[in-house]
Amino acid sequence: MTTDLLEQFSGALAARAEAVRGAIAAIRISDSRHLSATLWQPDVAVASEQSLPRGDEFELVVAGGSTVKAKLAGRDPGTNIAALRLDRALDVPALVSGEAKAGALALAYGADGAGGVRARMGVVNTAGPEWASSAGGRIDRYIVLDLSLARAEEGGPVLDAGGKRIGITTFGPRAKVLVIPAATVERVLPALLKDGRIARGWLGVALQPVAVPDALHEQAGQPSGVMVMSIAEDGPAAKAGLVAGDIVLTVDGTPTRSLRRIATQLASEGIGRKAELRVIRGGRVLSLQATIEARPAA
């Protein structure tokens, strides 16, 4: 690449950072700590729920160094999205949502805490299909970035080379940089702003993975399941007749080898639906019907 092309490329990156600066805010945690947020609407900011401290009111530092007050509108651990409602509307740049592609350039931005922007450049390492988080949230794409990120930059926007918004950053296991896709934010945000939470399906049981007794392998058709350790009073499982000590083999035909798979079965779309549970009790395999209910608010 010639010097002229390098200078053009560098100038284009700097211009991109300046253009997106108005969509970035710093959530002030203390005098020396902040967390980044993305201004999704003129009066709404979204952040990484896992890192946002508990509280109802926050102060945000926006482009240029001015401050704005915000109140917590809702938070969803399942998709790791928190929504803040600003006390006044801001002039936010309009960003069109784009699709992540493996190998494509990724530009991740965060707040510097004083109204400026921090920029990172890398590539999309993985752009996989929909997946379920360990907390039961449905994430529209599994997007991993090949770049480093400071803790204070988590929650900032991620753009592709054309300036389209892929989503916001968050940390996964072992500090892996993931993206919460724009499609997930768009799907979850209206409910957070309206209700403050995302209702998810619930059976009202505590479960523990166990091995199926050898004598029941053939009848069960699988070597493992999950044992019911405790049951919520008047919960869906109790109403269905499930008792402590039962071993649940399948939920609607899906083996329960993974508790995460059960969480996927109980997604918000399942509320009100009947689910067939195959269980082992007293040396026999039984079939029970449970109606999935919304998990009670904490």
PDB file of C-alpha atoms in Angstrom:
ATOM      1  CA  MET A   1       0.000   0.000   0.000  1.00  0.00           C
ATOM      2  CA  THR A   2       1.441   3.384  -1.002  1.00  0.00           C
ATOM      3  CA  THR A   3       1.911   6.288   1.394  1.00  0.00           C
ATOM      4  CA  ASP A   4      -0.999   8.151  -0.193  1.00  0.00           C
ATOM      5  CA  LEU A   5      -3.312   5.164   0.242  1.00  0.00           C
ATOM      6  CA  LEU A   6      -2.209   4.735   3.851  1.00  0.00           C
ATOM      7  CA  GLU A   7      -2.921   8.364   4.561  1.00  0.00           C
ATOM      8  CA  GLN A   8      -6.338   8.095   2.926  1.00  0.00           C
ATOM      9  CA  PHE A   9      -7.124   4.954   4.913  1.00  0.00           C
ATOM     10  CA  SER A  10      -5.954   6.565   8.151  1.00  0.00           C
ATOM     11  CA  GLY A  11      -7.974   9.688   7.443  1.00  0.00           C
ATOM     12  CA  ALA A  12     -11.076   7.627   6.688  1.00  0.00           C
ATOM     13  CA  LEU A  13     -10.733   5.766  10.019  1.00  0.00           C
ATOM     14  CA  ALA A  14     -10.341   9.047  11.916  1.00  0.00           C
ATOM     15  CA  ALA A  15     -13.375  10.496  10.144  1.00  0.00           C
ATOM     16  CA  ARG A  16     -15.400   7.402  11.026  1.00  0.00           C
ATOM     17  CA  ALA A  17     -14.491   7.760  14.711  1.00  0.00           C
ATOM     18  CA  GLU A  18     -15.460  11.422  14.694  1.00  0.00           C
ATOM     19  CA  ALA A  19     -18.768  10.653  12.983  1.00  0.00           C
ATOM     20  CA  VAL A  20     -19.745   8.000  15.549  1.00  0.00           C
ATOM     21  CA  ARG A  21     -18.660  10.050  18.576  1.00  0.00           C
ATOM     22  CA  GLY A  22     -22.165  11.441  19.020  1.00  0.00           C
ATOM     23  CA  ALA A  23     -23.530   7.905  19.486  1.00  0.00           C
ATOM     24  CA  ILE A  24     -21.230   7.118  22.412  1.00  0.00           C
ATOM     25  CA  ALA A  25     -21.609   8.006  26.089  1.00  0.00           C
ATOM     26  CA  ALA A  26     -19.693   7.263  29.269  1.00  0.00           C
ATOM     27  CA  ILE A  27     -21.716   6.009  32.229  1.00  0.00           C
ATOM     28  CA  ARG A  28     -19.955   7.494  35.224  1.00  0.00           C
ATOM     29  CA  ILE A  29     -19.350   4.787  37.836  1.00  0.00           C
ATOM     30  CA  SER A  30     -17.015   6.812  40.069  1.00  0.00           C
ATOM     31  CA  ASP A  31     -14.579   9.706  39.743  1.00  0.00           C
ATOM     32  CA  SER A  32     -12.065   7.366  38.111  1.00  0.00           C
ATOM     33  CA  ARG A  33     -14.233   4.689  36.481  1.00  0.00           C
ATOM     34  CA  HIS A  34     -16.754   4.627  33.675  1.00  0.00           C
ATOM     35  CA  LEU A  35     -18.546   2.201  31.382  1.00  0.00           C
ATOM     36  CA  SER A  36     -19.339   2.853  27.736  1.00  0.00           C
ATOM     37  CA  ALA A  37     -22.879   3.036  26.369  1.00  0.00           C
ATOM     38  CA  THR A  38     -24.359   3.383  22.901  1.00  0.00           C
ATOM     39  CA  LEU A  39     -26.998   6.039  22.244  1.00  0.00           C
ATOM     40  CA  TRP A  40     -29.527   3.909  20.378  1.00  0.00           C
ATOM     41  CA  GLN A  41     -32.200   6.588  20.212  1.00  0.00           C
ATOM     42  CA  PRO A  42     -32.024  10.340  20.945  1.00  0.00           C
ATOM     43  CA  ASP A  43     -33.229   9.692  24.508  1.00  0.00           C
ATOM     44  CA  VAL A  44     -32.222   6.037  25.020  1.00  0.00           C
ATOM     45  CA  ALA A  45     -28.816   4.507  25.713  1.00  0.00           C
ATOM     46  CA  VAL A  46     -28.001   0.793  25.838  1.00  0.00           C
ATOM     47  CA  ALA A  47     -25.154  -0.802  27.772  1.00  0.00           C
ATOM     48  CA  SER A  48     -23.764  -4.189  28.766  1.00  0.00           C
ATOM     49  CA  GLU A  49     -26.038  -5.372  31.587  1.00  0.00           C
ATOM     50  CA  GLN A  50     -23.427  -7.600  33.210  1.00  0.00           C
ATOM     51  CA  SER A  51     -21.151  -4.632  33.978  1.00  0.00           C
ATOM     52  CA  LEU A  52     -23.730  -1.967  34.813  1.00  0.00           C
ATOM     53  CA  PRO A  53     -23.886  -1.409  38.590  1.00  0.00           C
ATOM     54  CA  ARG A  54     -27.199  -1.777  40.390  1.00  0.00           C
ATOM     55  CA  GLY A  55     -29.077   1.468  40.672  1.00  0.00           C
ATOM     56  CA  ASP A  56     -31.903   3.503  39.186  1.00  0.00           C
ATOM     57  CA  GLU A  57     -30.177   6.762  38.306  1.00  0.00           C
ATOM     58  CA  PHE A  58     -26.970   7.402  36.375  1.00  0.00           C
ATOM     59  CA  GLU A  59     -24.980  10.282  34.965  1.00  0.00           C
ATOM     60  CA  LEU A  60     -23.709  10.080  31.402  1.00  0.00           C
ATOM     61  CA  VAL A  61     -20.899  12.075  29.828  1.00  0.00           C
ATOM     62  CA  VAL A  62     -21.688  12.614  26.157  1.00  0.00           C
ATOM     63  CA  ALA A  63     -19.840  14.035  23.137  1.00  0.00           C
ATOM     64  CA  GLY A  64     -18.058  17.260  23.957  1.00  0.00           C
ATOM     65  CA  GLY A  65     -17.966  16.578  27.692  1.00  0.00           C
ATOM     66  CA  SER A  66     -21.466  17.693  28.698  1.00  0.00           C
ATOM     67  CA  THR A  67     -23.462  15.535  31.098  1.00  0.00           C
ATOM     68  CA  VAL A  68     -26.997  14.190  31.037  1.00  0.00           C
ATOM     69  CA  LYS A  69     -29.012  12.388  33.697  1.00  0.00           C
ATOM     70  CA  ALA A  70     -30.532   9.005  32.929  1.00  0.00           C
ATOM     71  CA  LYS A  71     -32.807   6.542  34.678  1.00  0.00           C
ATOM     72  CA  LEU A  72     -32.721   2.793  34.354  1.00  0.00           C
ATOM     73  CA  ALA A  73     -35.558   1.737  32.040  1.00  0.00           C
ATOM     74  CA  GLY A  74     -34.892  -1.986  32.198  1.00  0.00           C
ATOM     75  CA  ARG A  75     -32.265  -4.692  32.219  1.00  0.00           C
ATOM     76  CA  ASP A  76     -32.174  -8.210  30.819  1.00  0.00           C
ATOM     77  CA  PRO A  77     -29.425 -10.598  31.976  1.00  0.00           C
ATOM     78  CA  GLY A  78     -30.522 -13.109  29.337  1.00  0.00           C
ATOM     79  CA  THR A  79     -29.387 -10.959  26.406  1.00  0.00           C
ATOM     80  CA  ASN A  80     -27.006  -8.830  28.512  1.00  0.00           C
ATOM     81  CA  ILE A  81     -28.766  -5.588  27.564  1.00  0.00           C
ATOM     82  CA  ALA A  82     -29.538  -2.664  29.867  1.00  0.00           C
ATOM     83  CA  ALA A  83     -31.595   0.327  28.716  1.00  0.00           C
ATOM     84  CA  LEU A  84     -31.297   3.838  30.145  1.00  0.00           C
ATOM     85  CA  ARG A  85     -33.815   6.619  29.511  1.00  0.00           C
ATOM     86  CA  LEU A  86     -32.173  10.042  29.229  1.00  0.00           C
ATOM     87  CA  ASP A  87     -33.847  13.080  30.759  1.00  0.00           C
ATOM     88  CA  ARG A  88     -33.462  14.954  27.477  1.00  0.00           C
ATOM     89  CA  ALA A  89     -33.094  14.052  23.827  1.00  0.00           C
ATOM     90  CA  LEU A  90     -29.691  14.401  22.180  1.00  0.00           C
ATOM     91  CA  ASP A  91     -28.566  14.886  18.603  1.00  0.00           C
ATOM     92  CA  VAL A  92     -27.579  11.310  17.793  1.00  0.00           C
ATOM     93  CA  PRO A  93     -26.148  10.255  14.404  1.00  0.00           C
ATOM     94  CA  ALA A  94     -28.410   7.922  12.469  1.00  0.00           C
ATOM     95  CA  LEU A  95     -26.751   4.520  12.061  1.00  0.00           C
ATOM     96  CA  VAL A  96     -28.059   1.840   9.735  1.00  0.00           C
ATOM     97  CA  SER A  97     -27.786  -1.738  10.989  1.00  0.00           C
ATOM     98  CA  GLY A  98     -25.549  -4.143   9.095  1.00  0.00           C
ATOM     99  CA  GLU A  99     -24.663  -7.851   9.114  1.00  0.00           C
ATOM    100  CA  ALA A 100     -21.416  -9.261  10.490  1.00  0.00           C
ATOM    101  CA  LYS A 101     -19.321 -11.380   8.129  1.00  0.00           C
ATOM    102  CA  ALA A 102     -16.371 -13.523   9.189  1.00  0.00           C
ATOM    103  CA  GLY A 103     -13.099 -11.953   8.071  1.00  0.00           C
ATOM    104  CA  ALA A 104     -14.617  -8.510   7.578  1.00  0.00           C
ATOM    105  CA  LEU A 105     -13.150  -5.409   9.168  1.00  0.00           C
ATOM    106  CA  ALA A 106     -14.686  -4.456  12.543  1.00  0.00           C
ATOM    107  CA  LEU A 107     -14.418  -1.043  14.193  1.00  0.00           C
ATOM    108  CA  ALA A 108     -15.206  -0.998  17.912  1.00  0.00           C
ATOM    109  CA  TYR A 109     -15.641   2.275  19.784  1.00  0.00           C
ATOM    110  CA  GLY A 110     -15.875   3.231  23.426  1.00  0.00           C
ATOM    111  CA  ALA A 111     -16.033   6.358  25.553  1.00  0.00           C
ATOM    112  CA  ASP A 112     -12.897   7.950  27.003  1.00  0.00           C
ATOM    113  CA  GLY A 113     -14.875   9.320  29.961  1.00  0.00           C
ATOM    114  CA  ALA A 114     -14.469  12.979  29.007  1.00  0.00           C
ATOM    115  CA  GLY A 115     -16.662  13.260  25.915  1.00  0.00           C
ATOM    116  CA  GLY A 116     -14.170  11.772  23.484  1.00  0.00           C
ATOM    117  CA  VAL A 117     -13.957   8.446  21.702  1.00  0.00           C
ATOM    118  CA  ARG A 118     -11.655   5.441  21.886  1.00  0.00           C
ATOM    119  CA  ALA A 119     -11.263   3.324  18.752  1.00  0.00           C
ATOM    120  CA  ARG A 120     -10.229  -0.274  18.115  1.00  0.00           C
ATOM    121  CA  MET A 121      -9.808  -2.073  14.806  1.00  0.00           C
ATOM    122  CA  GLY A 122      -9.884  -5.789  14.148  1.00  0.00           C
ATOM    123  CA  VAL A 123     -11.777  -8.388  12.175  1.00  0.00           C
ATOM    124  CA  VAL A 124     -14.881 -10.463  12.731  1.00  0.00           C
ATOM    125  CA  ASN A 125     -13.437 -13.779  13.866  1.00  0.00           C
ATOM    126  CA  THR A 126     -16.766 -15.643  13.996  1.00  0.00           C
ATOM    127  CA  ALA A 127     -20.207 -14.827  12.611  1.00  0.00           C
ATOM    128  CA  GLY A 128     -22.272 -17.819  13.623  1.00  0.00           C
ATOM    129  CA  PRO A 129     -25.994 -18.542  13.894  1.00  0.00           C
ATOM    130  CA  GLU A 130     -28.463 -17.776  16.678  1.00  0.00           C
ATOM    131  CA  TRP A 131     -27.497 -19.078  20.128  1.00  0.00           C
ATOM    132  CA  ALA A 132     -28.796 -19.160  23.696  1.00  0.00           C
ATOM    133  CA  SER A 133     -26.947 -17.569  26.599  1.00  0.00           C
ATOM    134  CA  SER A 134     -26.467 -19.385  29.901  1.00  0.00           C
ATOM    135  CA  ALA A 135     -29.153 -17.075  31.349  1.00  0.00           C
ATOM    136  CA  GLY A 136     -31.722 -18.192  28.780  1.00  0.00           C
ATOM    137  CA  GLY A 137     -31.600 -15.257  26.379  1.00  0.00           C
ATOM    138  CA  ARG A 138     -31.844 -15.694  22.607  1.00  0.00           C
ATOM    139  CA  ILE A 139     -29.022 -13.926  20.774  1.00  0.00           C
ATOM    140  CA  ASP A 140     -29.618 -13.506  17.033  1.00  0.00           C
ATOM    141  CA  ARG A 141     -26.007 -14.140  15.939  1.00  0.00           C
ATOM    142  CA  TYR A 142     -22.867 -15.491  17.609  1.00  0.00           C
ATOM    143  CA  ILE A 143     -20.342 -12.772  16.751  1.00  0.00           C
ATOM    144  CA  VAL A 144     -16.763 -12.829  18.044  1.00  0.00           C
ATOM    145  CA  LEU A 145     -14.263 -10.049  17.328  1.00  0.00           C
ATOM    146  CA  ASP A 146     -10.516 -10.531  16.975  1.00  0.00           C
ATOM    147  CA  LEU A 147      -9.420  -7.438  18.877  1.00  0.00           C
ATOM    148  CA  SER A 148      -8.599  -6.322  22.419  1.00  0.00           C
ATOM    149  CA  LEU A 149     -10.914  -4.137  24.460  1.00  0.00           C
ATOM    150  CA  ALA A 150     -10.538  -2.214  27.708  1.00  0.00           C
ATOM    151  CA  ARG A 151     -13.169  -2.774  30.386  1.00  0.00           C
ATOM    152  CA  ALA A 152     -14.264   0.865  30.161  1.00  0.00           C
ATOM    153  CA  GLU A 153     -15.015   0.428  26.445  1.00  0.00           C
ATOM    154  CA  GLU A 154     -17.520  -2.414  26.906  1.00  0.00           C
ATOM    155  CA  GLY A 155     -20.975  -1.460  25.622  1.00  0.00           C
ATOM    156  CA  GLY A 156     -19.812   0.816  22.824  1.00  0.00           C
ATOM    157  CA  PRO A 157     -20.925   0.454  19.197  1.00  0.00           C
ATOM    158  CA  VAL A 158     -19.330  -1.819  16.603  1.00  0.00           C
ATOM    159  CA  LEU A 159     -19.387  -0.751  12.951  1.00  0.00           C
ATOM    160  CA  ASP A 160     -18.385  -2.480   9.761  1.00  0.00           C
ATOM    161  CA  ALA A 161     -16.093  -0.874   7.199  1.00  0.00           C
ATOM    162  CA  GLY A 162     -19.049   0.816   5.541  1.00  0.00           C
ATOM    163  CA  GLY A 163     -20.184   2.470   8.771  1.00  0.00           C
ATOM    164  CA  LYS A 164     -23.150   0.175   9.398  1.00  0.00           C
ATOM    165  CA  ARG A 165     -23.844  -0.751  13.029  1.00  0.00           C
ATOM    166  CA  ILE A 166     -23.266  -4.425  13.808  1.00  0.00           C
ATOM    167  CA  GLY A 167     -24.196  -4.107  17.501  1.00  0.00           C
ATOM    168  CA  ILE A 168     -22.518  -3.326  20.819  1.00  0.00           C
ATOM    169  CA  THR A 169     -19.535  -4.949  22.512  1.00  0.00           C
ATOM    170  CA  THR A 170     -19.564  -7.146  25.581  1.00  0.00           C
ATOM    171  CA  PHE A 171     -17.173  -9.584  27.209  1.00  0.00           C
ATOM    172  CA  GLY A 172     -17.652 -13.321  27.021  1.00  0.00           C
ATOM    173  CA  PRO A 173     -15.747 -16.081  28.840  1.00  0.00           C
ATOM    174  CA  ARG A 174     -11.993 -15.499  29.211  1.00  0.00           C
ATOM    175  CA  ALA A 175     -12.397 -11.849  28.136  1.00  0.00           C
ATOM    176  CA  LYS A 176     -13.436 -12.860  24.616  1.00  0.00           C
ATOM    177  CA  VAL A 177     -14.928  -9.817  22.858  1.00  0.00           C
ATOM    178  CA  LEU A 178     -18.461 -10.598  21.688  1.00  0.00           C
ATOM    179  CA  VAL A 179     -21.050  -8.484  19.933  1.00  0.00           C
ATOM    180  CA  ILE A 180     -24.658  -8.197  21.022  1.00  0.00           C
ATOM    181  CA  PRO A 181     -26.194  -7.917  17.531  1.00  0.00           C
ATOM    182  CA  ALA A 182     -28.190  -4.883  16.524  1.00  0.00           C
ATOM    183  CA  ALA A 183     -31.096  -7.222  15.711  1.00  0.00           C
ATOM    184  CA  THR A 184     -31.120  -8.461  19.320  1.00  0.00           C
ATOM    185  CA  VAL A 185     -31.092  -4.918  20.703  1.00  0.00           C
ATOM    186  CA  GLU A 186     -33.934  -3.902  18.379  1.00  0.00           C
ATOM    187  CA  ARG A 187     -35.983  -6.941  19.427  1.00  0.00           C
ATOM    188  CA  VAL A 188     -35.455  -6.593  23.179  1.00  0.00           C
ATOM    189  CA  LEU A 189     -35.402  -2.816  23.623  1.00  0.00           C
ATOM    190  CA  PRO A 190     -39.157  -2.082  23.185  1.00  0.00           C
ATOM    191  CA  ALA A 191     -40.079  -4.528  25.983  1.00  0.00           C
ATOM    192  CA  LEU A 192     -37.377  -3.150  28.291  1.00  0.00           C
ATOM    193  CA  LEU A 193     -38.636   0.390  27.761  1.00  0.00           C
ATOM    194  CA  LYS A 194     -42.240  -0.686  28.296  1.00  0.00           C
ATOM    195  CA  ASP A 195     -42.002  -3.284  31.083  1.00  0.00           C
ATOM    196  CA  GLY A 196     -38.481  -2.969  32.482  1.00  0.00           C
ATOM    197  CA  ARG A 197     -37.756  -6.660  31.949  1.00  0.00           C
ATOM    198  CA  ILE A 198     -38.093  -9.567  29.521  1.00  0.00           C
ATOM    199  CA  ALA A 199     -40.532 -12.238  30.596  1.00  0.00           C
ATOM    200  CA  ARG A 200     -39.121 -15.730  30.148  1.00  0.00           C
ATOM    201  CA  GLY A 201     -40.633 -19.139  30.538  1.00  0.00           C
ATOM    202  CA  TRP A 202     -40.323 -20.921  33.865  1.00  0.00           C
ATOM    203  CA  LEU A 203     -41.082 -24.358  35.240  1.00  0.00           C
ATOM    204  CA  GLY A 204     -40.264 -23.575  38.857  1.00  0.00           C
ATOM    205  CA  VAL A 205     -37.670 -26.286  39.469  1.00  0.00           C
ATOM    206  CA  ALA A 206     -34.023 -26.496  40.503  1.00  0.00           C
ATOM    207  CA  LEU A 207     -32.234 -29.094  38.384  1.00  0.00           C
ATOM    208  CA  GLN A 208     -28.954 -30.983  38.609  1.00  0.00           C
ATOM    209  CA  PRO A 209     -27.381 -33.101  35.817  1.00  0.00           C
ATOM    210  CA  VAL A 210     -27.222 -36.809  36.751  1.00  0.00           C
ATOM    211  CA  ALA A 211     -26.544 -40.161  35.130  1.00  0.00           C
ATOM    212  CA  VAL A 212     -29.492 -42.421  34.348  1.00  0.00           C
ATOM    213  CA  PRO A 213     -29.290 -45.693  36.343  1.00  0.00           C
ATOM    214  CA  ASP A 214     -27.755 -48.480  34.251  1.00  0.00           C
ATOM    215  CA  ALA A 215     -30.855 -50.636  34.535  1.00  0.00           C
ATOM    216  CA  LEU A 216     -32.967 -47.897  32.899  1.00  0.00           C
ATOM    217  CA  HIS A 217     -30.662 -46.966  29.997  1.00  0.00           C
ATOM    218  CA  GLU A 218     -32.645 -48.930  27.434  1.00  0.00           C
ATOM    219  CA  GLN A 219     -36.037 -47.719  28.633  1.00  0.00           C
ATOM    220  CA  ALA A 220     -34.868 -44.105  28.925  1.00  0.00           C
ATOM    221  CA  GLY A 221     -33.048 -44.135  25.609  1.00  0.00           C
ATOM    222  CA  GLN A 222     -30.243 -41.942  26.936  1.00  0.00           C
ATOM    223  CA  PRO A 223     -27.485 -42.142  29.560  1.00  0.00           C
ATOM    224  CA  SER A 224     -28.158 -38.876  31.419  1.00  0.00           C
ATOM    225  CA  GLY A 225     -30.822 -36.405  32.468  1.00  0.00           C
ATOM    226  CA  VAL A 226     -31.469 -33.767  35.125  1.00  0.00           C
ATOM    227  CA  MET A 227     -32.745 -34.466  38.622  1.00  0.00           C
ATOM    228  CA  VAL A 228     -35.379 -32.280  40.252  1.00  0.00           C
ATOM    229  CA  MET A 229     -33.763 -30.969  43.441  1.00  0.00           C
ATOM    230  CA  SER A 230     -36.521 -28.623  44.580  1.00  0.00           C
ATOM    231  CA  ILE A 231     -39.850 -27.300  43.317  1.00  0.00           C
ATOM    232  CA  ALA A 232     -41.449 -23.866  43.674  1.00  0.00           C
ATOM    233  CA  GLU A 233     -44.775 -24.009  45.447  1.00  0.00           C
ATOM    234  CA  ASP A 234     -47.669 -23.526  42.988  1.00  0.00           C
ATOM    235  CA  GLY A 235     -45.179 -23.313  40.106  1.00  0.00           C
ATOM    236  CA  PRO A 236     -45.772 -24.970  36.716  1.00  0.00           C
ATOM    237  CA  ALA A 237     -43.787 -28.099  37.644  1.00  0.00           C
ATOM    238  CA  ALA A 238     -45.693 -28.539  40.904  1.00  0.00           C
ATOM    239  CA  LYS A 239     -49.002 -28.169  39.069  1.00  0.00           C
ATOM    240  CA  ALA A 240     -47.877 -30.800  36.545  1.00  0.00           C
ATOM    241  CA  GLY A 241     -47.167 -33.302  39.336  1.00  0.00           C
ATOM    242  CA  LEU A 242     -43.368 -33.233  39.197  1.00  0.00           C
ATOM    243  CA  VAL A 243     -41.748 -34.176  42.508  1.00  0.00           C
ATOM    244  CA  ALA A 244     -38.260 -33.876  43.966  1.00  0.00           C
ATOM    245  CA  GLY A 245     -36.122 -36.819  42.897  1.00  0.00           C
ATOM    246  CA  ASP A 246     -37.690 -37.161  39.455  1.00  0.00           C
ATOM    247  CA  ILE A 247     -35.149 -37.368  36.630  1.00  0.00           C
ATOM    248  CA  VAL A 248     -36.256 -35.308  33.630  1.00  0.00           C
ATOM    249  CA  LEU A 249     -35.137 -36.936  30.390  1.00  0.00           C
ATOM    250  CA  THR A 250     -36.651 -34.708  27.714  1.00  0.00           C
ATOM    251  CA  VAL A 251     -38.621 -31.506  27.293  1.00  0.00           C
ATOM    252  CA  ASP A 252     -40.834 -31.755  24.206  1.00  0.00           C
ATOM    253  CA  GLY A 253     -38.568 -34.471  22.870  1.00  0.00           C
ATOM    254  CA  THR A 254     -35.328 -32.529  23.391  1.00  0.00           C
ATOM    255  CA  PRO A 255     -32.867 -34.380  25.666  1.00  0.00           C
ATOM    256  CA  THR A 256     -31.958 -32.493  28.837  1.00  0.00           C
ATOM    257  CA  ARG A 257     -28.227 -33.213  28.699  1.00  0.00           C
ATOM    258  CA  SER A 258     -27.575 -29.481  28.978  1.00  0.00           C
ATOM    259  CA  LEU A 259     -29.327 -27.039  31.281  1.00  0.00           C
ATOM    260  CA  ARG A 260     -28.764 -24.387  28.607  1.00  0.00           C
ATOM    261  CA  ARG A 261     -30.874 -26.396  26.186  1.00  0.00           C
ATOM    262  CA  ILE A 262     -33.680 -26.379  28.731  1.00  0.00           C
ATOM    263  CA  ALA A 263     -33.382 -22.601  29.011  1.00  0.00           C
ATOM    264  CA  THR A 264     -33.767 -22.389  25.243  1.00  0.00           C
ATOM    265  CA  GLN A 265     -36.922 -24.499  25.447  1.00  0.00           C
ATOM    266  CA  LEU A 266     -38.328 -22.044  27.976  1.00  0.00           C
ATOM    267  CA  ALA A 267     -37.731 -18.891  25.940  1.00  0.00           C
ATOM    268  CA  SER A 268     -40.204 -16.025  26.126  1.00  0.00           C
ATOM    269  CA  GLU A 269     -41.980 -17.377  23.042  1.00  0.00           C
ATOM    270  CA  GLY A 270     -42.892 -20.486  25.062  1.00  0.00           C
ATOM    271  CA  ILE A 271     -44.953 -18.776  27.767  1.00  0.00           C
ATOM    272  CA  GLY A 272     -48.431 -20.298  27.865  1.00  0.00           C
ATOM    273  CA  ARG A 273     -47.400 -23.328  25.835  1.00  0.00           C
ATOM    274  CA  LYS A 274     -47.760 -26.885  27.097  1.00  0.00           C
ATOM    275  CA  ALA A 275     -44.549 -28.895  27.347  1.00  0.00           C
ATOM    276  CA  GLU A 276     -44.286 -32.678  27.552  1.00  0.00           C
ATOM    277  CA  LEU A 277     -41.819 -33.882  30.179  1.00  0.00           C
ATOM    278  CA  ARG A 278     -40.488 -37.452  30.114  1.00  0.00           C
ATOM    279  CA  VAL A 279     -39.316 -38.345  33.592  1.00  0.00           C
ATOM    280  CA  ILE A 280     -37.985 -41.307  35.527  1.00  0.00           C
ATOM    281  CA  ARG A 281     -39.789 -41.981  38.798  1.00  0.00           C
ATOM    282  CA  GLY A 282     -39.615 -45.100  40.888  1.00  0.00           C
ATOM    283  CA  GLY A 283     -37.894 -47.104  38.163  1.00  0.00           C
ATOM    284  CA  ARG A 284     -40.471 -46.230  35.488  1.00  0.00           C
ATOM    285  CA  VAL A 285     -40.550 -43.666  32.658  1.00  0.00           C
ATOM    286  CA  LEU A 286     -43.582 -41.362  32.853  1.00  0.00           C
ATOM    287  CA  SER A 287     -44.937 -38.546  30.702  1.00  0.00           C
ATOM    288  CA  LEU A 288     -46.225 -35.337  32.310  1.00  0.00           C
ATOM    289  CA  GLN A 289     -47.703 -32.160  30.835  1.00  0.00           C
ATOM    290  CA  ALA A 290     -46.634 -28.766  32.174  1.00  0.00           C
ATOM    291  CA  THR A 291     -47.807 -25.327  31.099  1.00  0.00           C
ATOM    292  CA  ILE A 292     -44.884 -22.904  30.837  1.00  0.00           C
ATOM    293  CA  GLU A 293     -45.459 -19.718  32.837  1.00  0.00           C
ATOM    294  CA  ALA A 294     -43.610 -16.419  32.997  1.00  0.00           C
ATOM    295  CA  ARG A 295     -40.877 -16.370  35.621  1.00  0.00           C
ATOM    296  CA  PRO A 296     -41.982 -14.171  38.548  1.00  0.00           C
ATOM    297  CA  ALA A 297     -40.290 -10.788  38.755  1.00  0.00           C
ATOM    298  CA  ALA A 298     -37.383 -10.719  41.189  1.00  0.00           C
TER     299      ALA A 298
END
